[in-house]
Amino acid sequence: EVQLVQSGAEVKKPGESLKISCEGSGYNFTNYWIAWVRQMPGKGLEWMGIIYPGDSDTRYSPSFQGQVTISADKSTNTAYLQWSSLRASDTAVYFCARPALPTMTSPDYWGQGTLVTVSS
Amino acid sequence: SYELTQPSSVSVSPGQTARITCSGDLVAKKYARWFQQRPGQAPVLILYKDTERPSGIPERFSGSNSGTTVTLTISGAQVDDEADYYCYSAADNMGVFGGGTKLTVL
């Protein structure tokens, strides 16, 4: 069974750093793109970027380029989303997702989401 | 960059047909997907390649494409179908979501 299990909720202060994770199981993690999607409170889904764990090829939405870093560790089947300096506006639920097929990049299977709260 | 436009809300009575549109130049060139999201849950894929249903998705969910507009149709909408619906497409490995449509069934 394909599973994406995300790390737990985080409460941080503005200016702090953070790295959240998404562990894949039940499939060959190396061969499937992983996407990250943001959902701010009461708002819609926003595509942030994707990474191919096999070679760490990474693409970012222009809206998120330079704001976050997406990475992956093949040895632990885990993808990461990180911030070096959080802002209150980063408060959101963040989802990871992978496609149904290795040749695709669409977010077909989703993790449960990680709530990030940034507040002083 | 591409944009996908959806109505913010659609309302139908139980048993009626609900139609949710998604418009943009991108869907004239690339296939669209539709996701259903219930409150507090992760999105679930309900249509891919404009019209195809993954296994386990009821037949009352169907899709169509007419150029720059794709449409999600829910025939005989049920109260359980009340949720947010998002279209999605991608070009050059860059994904785009529509703004989402809140479907009310009452």
PDB file of C-alpha atoms in Angstrom:
ATOM      1  CA  GLU A   1       0.000   0.000   0.000  1.00  0.00           C
ATOM      2  CA  VAL A   2       1.350   3.391  -1.011  1.00  0.00           C
ATOM      3  CA  GLN A   3       1.658   5.682   2.002  1.00  0.00           C
ATOM      4  CA  LEU A   4       2.980   9.158   2.573  1.00  0.00           C
ATOM      5  CA  VAL A   5       3.327   9.911   6.270  1.00  0.00           C
ATOM      6  CA  GLN A   6       4.080  13.472   7.274  1.00  0.00           C
ATOM      7  CA  SER A   7       5.640  14.818  10.438  1.00  0.00           C
ATOM      8  CA  GLY A   8       3.493  16.280  13.194  1.00  0.00           C
ATOM      9  CA  ALA A   9       2.136  19.741  13.791  1.00  0.00           C
ATOM     10  CA  GLU A  10       4.594  22.513  14.599  1.00  0.00           C
ATOM     11  CA  VAL A  11       4.262  25.780  16.508  1.00  0.00           C
ATOM     12  CA  LYS A  12       7.057  28.245  15.842  1.00  0.00           C
ATOM     13  CA  LYS A  13       7.900  31.904  16.362  1.00  0.00           C
ATOM     14  CA  PRO A  14       8.607  34.349  13.524  1.00  0.00           C
ATOM     15  CA  GLY A  15      12.228  34.178  12.452  1.00  0.00           C
ATOM     16  CA  GLU A  16      12.724  30.570  13.511  1.00  0.00           C
ATOM     17  CA  SER A  17      13.730  27.823  11.114  1.00  0.00           C
ATOM     18  CA  LEU A  18      11.760  24.668  10.403  1.00  0.00           C
ATOM     19  CA  LYS A  19      12.031  21.447   8.423  1.00  0.00           C
ATOM     20  CA  ILE A  20       9.007  19.193   7.962  1.00  0.00           C
ATOM     21  CA  SER A  21       9.079  15.738   6.470  1.00  0.00           C
ATOM     22  CA  CYS A  22       7.169  13.304   4.283  1.00  0.00           C
ATOM     23  CA  GLU A  23       8.133   9.616   4.413  1.00  0.00           C
ATOM     24  CA  GLY A  24       7.088   7.390   1.543  1.00  0.00           C
ATOM     25  CA  SER A  25       6.467   3.653   1.856  1.00  0.00           C
ATOM     26  CA  GLY A  26       5.001   0.828  -0.204  1.00  0.00           C
ATOM     27  CA  TYR A  27       6.708   1.881  -3.422  1.00  0.00           C
ATOM     28  CA  ASN A  28      10.114   2.715  -4.915  1.00  0.00           C
ATOM     29  CA  PHE A  29      10.564   6.188  -3.423  1.00  0.00           C
ATOM     30  CA  THR A  30      13.447   7.025  -5.751  1.00  0.00           C
ATOM     31  CA  ASN A  31      11.357   6.784  -8.923  1.00  0.00           C
ATOM     32  CA  TYR A  32       8.418   9.082  -8.146  1.00  0.00           C
ATOM     33  CA  TRP A  33       8.260  12.867  -7.983  1.00  0.00           C
ATOM     34  CA  ILE A  34       7.066  14.334  -4.671  1.00  0.00           C
ATOM     35  CA  ALA A  35       5.108  17.581  -4.703  1.00  0.00           C
ATOM     36  CA  TRP A  36       4.480  20.020  -1.856  1.00  0.00           C
ATOM     37  CA  VAL A  37       1.190  21.911  -1.610  1.00  0.00           C
ATOM     38  CA  ARG A  38       0.225  24.729   0.740  1.00  0.00           C
ATOM     39  CA  GLN A  39      -3.223  25.433   2.126  1.00  0.00           C
ATOM     40  CA  MET A  40      -3.534  28.586   4.179  1.00  0.00           C
ATOM     41  CA  PRO A  41      -6.377  28.770   6.715  1.00  0.00           C
ATOM     42  CA  GLY A  42      -9.718  28.807   4.916  1.00  0.00           C
ATOM     43  CA  LYS A  43      -8.050  29.085   1.516  1.00  0.00           C
ATOM     44  CA  GLY A  44      -7.369  26.930  -1.529  1.00  0.00           C
ATOM     45  CA  LEU A  45      -4.567  24.646  -2.592  1.00  0.00           C
ATOM     46  CA  GLU A  46      -1.309  26.150  -3.870  1.00  0.00           C
ATOM     47  CA  TRP A  47       1.313  24.136  -5.708  1.00  0.00           C
ATOM     48  CA  MET A  48       4.728  24.942  -4.234  1.00  0.00           C
ATOM     49  CA  GLY A  49       7.185  22.715  -6.052  1.00  0.00           C
ATOM     50  CA  ILE A  50       8.351  19.184  -6.754  1.00  0.00           C
ATOM     51  CA  ILE A  51      11.428  17.032  -6.314  1.00  0.00           C
ATOM     52  CA  TYR A  52      12.588  13.832  -7.985  1.00  0.00           C
ATOM     53  CA  PRO A  53      14.353  11.888  -5.223  1.00  0.00           C
ATOM     54  CA  GLY A  54      16.366   9.847  -7.718  1.00  0.00           C
ATOM     55  CA  ASP A  55      18.557  12.793  -8.689  1.00  0.00           C
ATOM     56  CA  SER A  56      17.158  15.629  -6.520  1.00  0.00           C
ATOM     57  CA  ASP A  57      15.941  17.511  -9.587  1.00  0.00           C
ATOM     58  CA  THR A  58      13.769  20.246  -8.036  1.00  0.00           C
ATOM     59  CA  ARG A  59      11.300  22.722  -9.525  1.00  0.00           C
ATOM     60  CA  TYR A  60       9.655  25.600  -7.679  1.00  0.00           C
ATOM     61  CA  SER A  61       6.587  27.674  -8.355  1.00  0.00           C
ATOM     62  CA  PRO A  62       7.720  31.281  -8.927  1.00  0.00           C
ATOM     63  CA  SER A  63       5.599  32.219  -5.894  1.00  0.00           C
ATOM     64  CA  PHE A  64       7.710  30.025  -3.613  1.00  0.00           C
ATOM     65  CA  GLN A  65      11.149  30.207  -5.249  1.00  0.00           C
ATOM     66  CA  GLY A  66      13.601  31.525  -2.667  1.00  0.00           C
ATOM     67  CA  GLN A  67      11.040  31.261   0.154  1.00  0.00           C
ATOM     68  CA  VAL A  68      11.388  27.540   0.899  1.00  0.00           C
ATOM     69  CA  THR A  69      13.771  24.682   0.169  1.00  0.00           C
ATOM     70  CA  ILE A  70      12.636  21.262  -1.002  1.00  0.00           C
ATOM     71  CA  SER A  71      14.975  18.313  -0.534  1.00  0.00           C
ATOM     72  CA  ALA A  72      14.932  14.523  -0.325  1.00  0.00           C
ATOM     73  CA  ASP A  73      16.951  11.731   1.268  1.00  0.00           C
ATOM     74  CA  LYS A  74      16.864   8.508  -0.737  1.00  0.00           C
ATOM     75  CA  SER A  75      18.381   6.512   2.107  1.00  0.00           C
ATOM     76  CA  THR A  76      15.385   7.200   4.370  1.00  0.00           C
ATOM     77  CA  ASN A  77      12.664   7.550   1.691  1.00  0.00           C
ATOM     78  CA  THR A  78      11.915  11.018   3.007  1.00  0.00           C
ATOM     79  CA  ALA A  79      11.205  14.359   1.371  1.00  0.00           C
ATOM     80  CA  TYR A  80      11.552  17.632   3.216  1.00  0.00           C
ATOM     81  CA  LEU A  81      10.238  21.175   3.108  1.00  0.00           C
ATOM     82  CA  GLN A  82      12.181  23.759   5.019  1.00  0.00           C
ATOM     83  CA  TRP A  83      12.216  27.414   5.957  1.00  0.00           C
ATOM     84  CA  SER A  84      15.221  29.382   7.206  1.00  0.00           C
ATOM     85  CA  SER A  85      13.185  32.222   8.697  1.00  0.00           C
ATOM     86  CA  LEU A  86       9.463  31.727   9.237  1.00  0.00           C
ATOM     87  CA  ARG A  87       6.857  34.451   8.938  1.00  0.00           C
ATOM     88  CA  ALA A  88       3.339  34.591  10.317  1.00  0.00           C
ATOM     89  CA  SER A  89       2.118  34.273   6.726  1.00  0.00           C
ATOM     90  CA  ASP A  90       3.670  30.787   6.545  1.00  0.00           C
ATOM     91  CA  THR A  91       0.913  29.539   8.849  1.00  0.00           C
ATOM     92  CA  ALA A  92      -0.796  26.829   6.835  1.00  0.00           C
ATOM     93  CA  VAL A  93      -1.298  23.131   6.324  1.00  0.00           C
ATOM     94  CA  TYR A  94       1.366  21.662   4.072  1.00  0.00           C
ATOM     95  CA  PHE A  95       0.717  18.493   2.093  1.00  0.00           C
ATOM     96  CA  CYS A  96       3.090  16.244   0.223  1.00  0.00           C
ATOM     97  CA  ALA A  97       1.812  14.162  -2.676  1.00  0.00           C
ATOM     98  CA  ARG A  98       3.073  11.820  -5.378  1.00  0.00           C
ATOM     99  CA  PRO A  99       1.771  10.804  -8.800  1.00  0.00           C
ATOM    100  CA  ALA A 100       0.151   7.527  -9.766  1.00  0.00           C
ATOM    101  CA  LEU A 101       2.913   6.732 -12.269  1.00  0.00           C
ATOM    102  CA  PRO A 102       6.667   7.385 -12.311  1.00  0.00           C
ATOM    103  CA  THR A 103       6.438   9.315 -15.569  1.00  0.00           C
ATOM    104  CA  MET A 104       4.053  11.856 -14.073  1.00  0.00           C
ATOM    105  CA  THR A 105       4.297  14.753 -11.626  1.00  0.00           C
ATOM    106  CA  SER A 106       0.642  15.129 -10.609  1.00  0.00           C
ATOM    107  CA  PRO A 107      -0.338  15.019  -6.910  1.00  0.00           C
ATOM    108  CA  ASP A 108      -2.445  11.823  -6.928  1.00  0.00           C
ATOM    109  CA  TYR A 109      -1.642  10.243  -3.554  1.00  0.00           C
ATOM    110  CA  TRP A 110      -1.512  12.609  -0.585  1.00  0.00           C
ATOM    111  CA  GLY A 111       0.003  12.678   2.861  1.00  0.00           C
ATOM    112  CA  GLN A 112      -2.183  13.613   5.808  1.00  0.00           C
ATOM    113  CA  GLY A 113      -0.834  17.153   5.993  1.00  0.00           C
ATOM    114  CA  THR A 114       1.307  19.030   8.519  1.00  0.00           C
ATOM    115  CA  LEU A 115      -0.084  22.089  10.285  1.00  0.00           C
ATOM    116  CA  VAL A 116       2.503  24.803  10.751  1.00  0.00           C
ATOM    117  CA  THR A 117       1.561  27.666  13.048  1.00  0.00           C
ATOM    118  CA  VAL A 118       3.821  30.703  13.221  1.00  0.00           C
ATOM    119  CA  SER A 119       2.945  33.103  15.992  1.00  0.00           C
ATOM    120  CA  SER A 120       4.758  35.332  18.443  1.00  0.00           C
TER     121      SER A 120
ATOM    122  CA  SER B   1       2.244  31.684 -15.586  1.00  0.00           C
ATOM    123  CA  TYR B   2      -1.021  29.812 -16.059  1.00  0.00           C
ATOM    124  CA  GLU B   3      -4.222  30.348 -14.110  1.00  0.00           C
ATOM    125  CA  LEU B   4      -7.282  28.154 -13.670  1.00  0.00           C
ATOM    126  CA  THR B   5     -10.574  29.847 -12.790  1.00  0.00           C
ATOM    127  CA  GLN B   6     -13.398  28.164 -10.879  1.00  0.00           C
ATOM    128  CA  PRO B   7     -16.630  29.552  -9.439  1.00  0.00           C
ATOM    129  CA  SER B   8     -16.269  30.079  -5.706  1.00  0.00           C
ATOM    130  CA  SER B   9     -19.492  28.242  -4.902  1.00  0.00           C
ATOM    131  CA  VAL B  10     -22.161  26.024  -6.412  1.00  0.00           C
ATOM    132  CA  SER B  11     -25.353  24.980  -4.681  1.00  0.00           C
ATOM    133  CA  VAL B  12     -27.777  22.201  -5.597  1.00  0.00           C
ATOM    134  CA  SER B  13     -30.551  20.207  -3.949  1.00  0.00           C
ATOM    135  CA  PRO B  14     -30.031  16.493  -3.266  1.00  0.00           C
ATOM    136  CA  GLY B  15     -30.621  14.452  -6.420  1.00  0.00           C
ATOM    137  CA  GLN B  16     -29.926  17.348  -8.761  1.00  0.00           C
ATOM    138  CA  THR B  17     -26.966  17.634 -11.111  1.00  0.00           C
ATOM    139  CA  ALA B  18     -24.084  19.823 -10.024  1.00  0.00           C
ATOM    140  CA  ARG B  19     -21.667  21.253 -12.585  1.00  0.00           C
ATOM    141  CA  ILE B  20     -18.381  22.869 -11.646  1.00  0.00           C
ATOM    142  CA  THR B  21     -16.303  24.559 -14.324  1.00  0.00           C
ATOM    143  CA  CYS B  22     -12.589  25.216 -14.570  1.00  0.00           C
ATOM    144  CA  SER B  23     -11.382  27.635 -17.237  1.00  0.00           C
ATOM    145  CA  GLY B  24      -7.991  28.601 -18.573  1.00  0.00           C
ATOM    146  CA  ASP B  25      -5.665  28.315 -21.518  1.00  0.00           C
ATOM    147  CA  LEU B  26      -3.796  25.487 -19.798  1.00  0.00           C
ATOM    148  CA  VAL B  27      -6.688  23.017 -19.995  1.00  0.00           C
ATOM    149  CA  ALA B  28      -6.858  23.514 -23.750  1.00  0.00           C
ATOM    150  CA  LYS B  29      -3.327  22.078 -23.947  1.00  0.00           C
ATOM    151  CA  LYS B  30      -3.039  19.686 -21.010  1.00  0.00           C
ATOM    152  CA  TYR B  31      -5.265  17.187 -19.244  1.00  0.00           C
ATOM    153  CA  ALA B  32      -7.007  18.271 -16.056  1.00  0.00           C
ATOM    154  CA  ARG B  33      -7.539  16.478 -12.771  1.00  0.00           C
ATOM    155  CA  TRP B  34     -10.229  17.061 -10.181  1.00  0.00           C
ATOM    156  CA  PHE B  35      -9.840  16.686  -6.427  1.00  0.00           C
ATOM    157  CA  GLN B  36     -12.441  16.538  -3.680  1.00  0.00           C
ATOM    158  CA  GLN B  37     -11.500  17.874  -0.260  1.00  0.00           C
ATOM    159  CA  ARG B  38     -13.665  17.498   2.815  1.00  0.00           C
ATOM    160  CA  PRO B  39     -13.014  19.704   5.862  1.00  0.00           C
ATOM    161  CA  GLY B  40      -9.912  18.707   7.767  1.00  0.00           C
ATOM    162  CA  GLN B  41      -8.922  16.050   5.256  1.00  0.00           C
ATOM    163  CA  ALA B  42      -6.389  15.702   2.479  1.00  0.00           C
ATOM    164  CA  PRO B  43      -7.635  16.089  -1.105  1.00  0.00           C
ATOM    165  CA  VAL B  44      -8.749  12.953  -2.966  1.00  0.00           C
ATOM    166  CA  LEU B  45      -8.343  12.458  -6.713  1.00  0.00           C
ATOM    167  CA  ILE B  46     -11.754  11.927  -8.355  1.00  0.00           C
ATOM    168  CA  LEU B  47     -11.017  12.471 -12.063  1.00  0.00           C
ATOM    169  CA  TYR B  48      -7.891  12.399 -14.210  1.00  0.00           C
ATOM    170  CA  LYS B  49      -7.257  12.903 -17.929  1.00  0.00           C
ATOM    171  CA  ASP B  50     -10.319  15.186 -17.916  1.00  0.00           C
ATOM    172  CA  THR B  51     -12.826  12.314 -17.817  1.00  0.00           C
ATOM    173  CA  GLU B  52     -11.324   9.193 -16.231  1.00  0.00           C
ATOM    174  CA  ARG B  53     -12.335   7.976 -12.766  1.00  0.00           C
ATOM    175  CA  PRO B  54      -9.871   6.215 -10.454  1.00  0.00           C
ATOM    176  CA  SER B  55     -11.108   2.947  -9.022  1.00  0.00           C
ATOM    177  CA  GLY B  56     -13.514   3.447  -6.156  1.00  0.00           C
ATOM    178  CA  ILE B  57     -14.906   6.768  -7.377  1.00  0.00           C
ATOM    179  CA  PRO B  58     -18.677   6.593  -7.949  1.00  0.00           C
ATOM    180  CA  GLU B  59     -20.015   6.770 -11.502  1.00  0.00           C
ATOM    181  CA  ARG B  60     -22.025   9.880 -10.669  1.00  0.00           C
ATOM    182  CA  PHE B  61     -18.771  11.827 -10.990  1.00  0.00           C
ATOM    183  CA  SER B  62     -17.931  12.574 -14.629  1.00  0.00           C
ATOM    184  CA  GLY B  63     -15.926  15.087 -16.585  1.00  0.00           C
ATOM    185  CA  SER B  64     -15.838  16.833 -19.939  1.00  0.00           C
ATOM    186  CA  ASN B  65     -13.582  19.193 -21.855  1.00  0.00           C
ATOM    187  CA  SER B  66     -14.645  21.864 -24.327  1.00  0.00           C
ATOM    188  CA  GLY B  67     -11.441  23.650 -25.221  1.00  0.00           C
ATOM    189  CA  THR B  68     -10.491  26.133 -22.531  1.00  0.00           C
ATOM    190  CA  THR B  69     -13.081  24.844 -20.050  1.00  0.00           C
ATOM    191  CA  VAL B  70     -13.271  21.524 -18.258  1.00  0.00           C
ATOM    192  CA  THR B  71     -16.369  20.602 -16.295  1.00  0.00           C
ATOM    193  CA  LEU B  72     -16.902  18.285 -13.345  1.00  0.00           C
ATOM    194  CA  THR B  73     -20.460  16.939 -13.304  1.00  0.00           C
ATOM    195  CA  ILE B  74     -21.993  15.246 -10.288  1.00  0.00           C
ATOM    196  CA  SER B  75     -25.183  13.517 -11.354  1.00  0.00           C
ATOM    197  CA  GLY B  76     -27.690  12.964  -8.592  1.00  0.00           C
ATOM    198  CA  ALA B  77     -25.645  14.878  -6.026  1.00  0.00           C
ATOM    199  CA  GLN B  78     -25.779  13.525  -2.493  1.00  0.00           C
ATOM    200  CA  VAL B  79     -25.404  15.318   0.809  1.00  0.00           C
ATOM    201  CA  ASP B  80     -22.152  13.403   1.234  1.00  0.00           C
ATOM    202  CA  ASP B  81     -20.771  15.142  -1.875  1.00  0.00           C
ATOM    203  CA  GLU B  82     -20.730  18.465  -0.049  1.00  0.00           C
ATOM    204  CA  ALA B  83     -17.043  19.463  -0.142  1.00  0.00           C
ATOM    205  CA  ASP B  84     -14.516  21.703  -1.842  1.00  0.00           C
ATOM    206  CA  TYR B  85     -13.516  20.750  -5.384  1.00  0.00           C
ATOM    207  CA  TYR B  86     -10.298  21.749  -7.107  1.00  0.00           C
ATOM    208  CA  CYS B  87      -9.180  21.386 -10.693  1.00  0.00           C
ATOM    209  CA  TYR B  88      -5.495  20.895 -11.416  1.00  0.00           C
ATOM    210  CA  SER B  89      -3.257  20.834 -14.443  1.00  0.00           C
ATOM    211  CA  ALA B  90       0.430  21.199 -15.222  1.00  0.00           C
ATOM    212  CA  ALA B  91       2.813  22.331 -17.906  1.00  0.00           C
ATOM    213  CA  ASP B  92       6.596  22.044 -17.990  1.00  0.00           C
ATOM    214  CA  ASN B  93       6.508  20.186 -14.644  1.00  0.00           C
ATOM    215  CA  MET B  94       4.825  23.171 -12.984  1.00  0.00           C
ATOM    216  CA  GLY B  95       1.498  22.462 -11.363  1.00  0.00           C
ATOM    217  CA  VAL B  96      -1.475  24.797 -11.084  1.00  0.00           C
ATOM    218  CA  PHE B  97      -4.631  24.477  -8.988  1.00  0.00           C
ATOM    219  CA  GLY B  98      -7.871  26.275  -9.594  1.00  0.00           C
ATOM    220  CA  GLY B  99      -9.112  28.459  -6.757  1.00  0.00           C
ATOM    221  CA  GLY B 100     -11.579  25.832  -5.579  1.00  0.00           C
ATOM    222  CA  THR B 101     -15.364  25.562  -5.550  1.00  0.00           C
ATOM    223  CA  LYS B 102     -17.434  24.960  -2.455  1.00  0.00           C
ATOM    224  CA  LEU B 103     -20.289  22.624  -3.314  1.00  0.00           C
ATOM    225  CA  THR B 104     -23.321  22.849  -1.081  1.00  0.00           C
ATOM    226  CA  VAL B 105     -25.951  20.137  -1.296  1.00  0.00           C
ATOM    227  CA  LEU B 106     -29.107  21.009   0.634  1.00  0.00           C
TER     228      LEU B 106
END
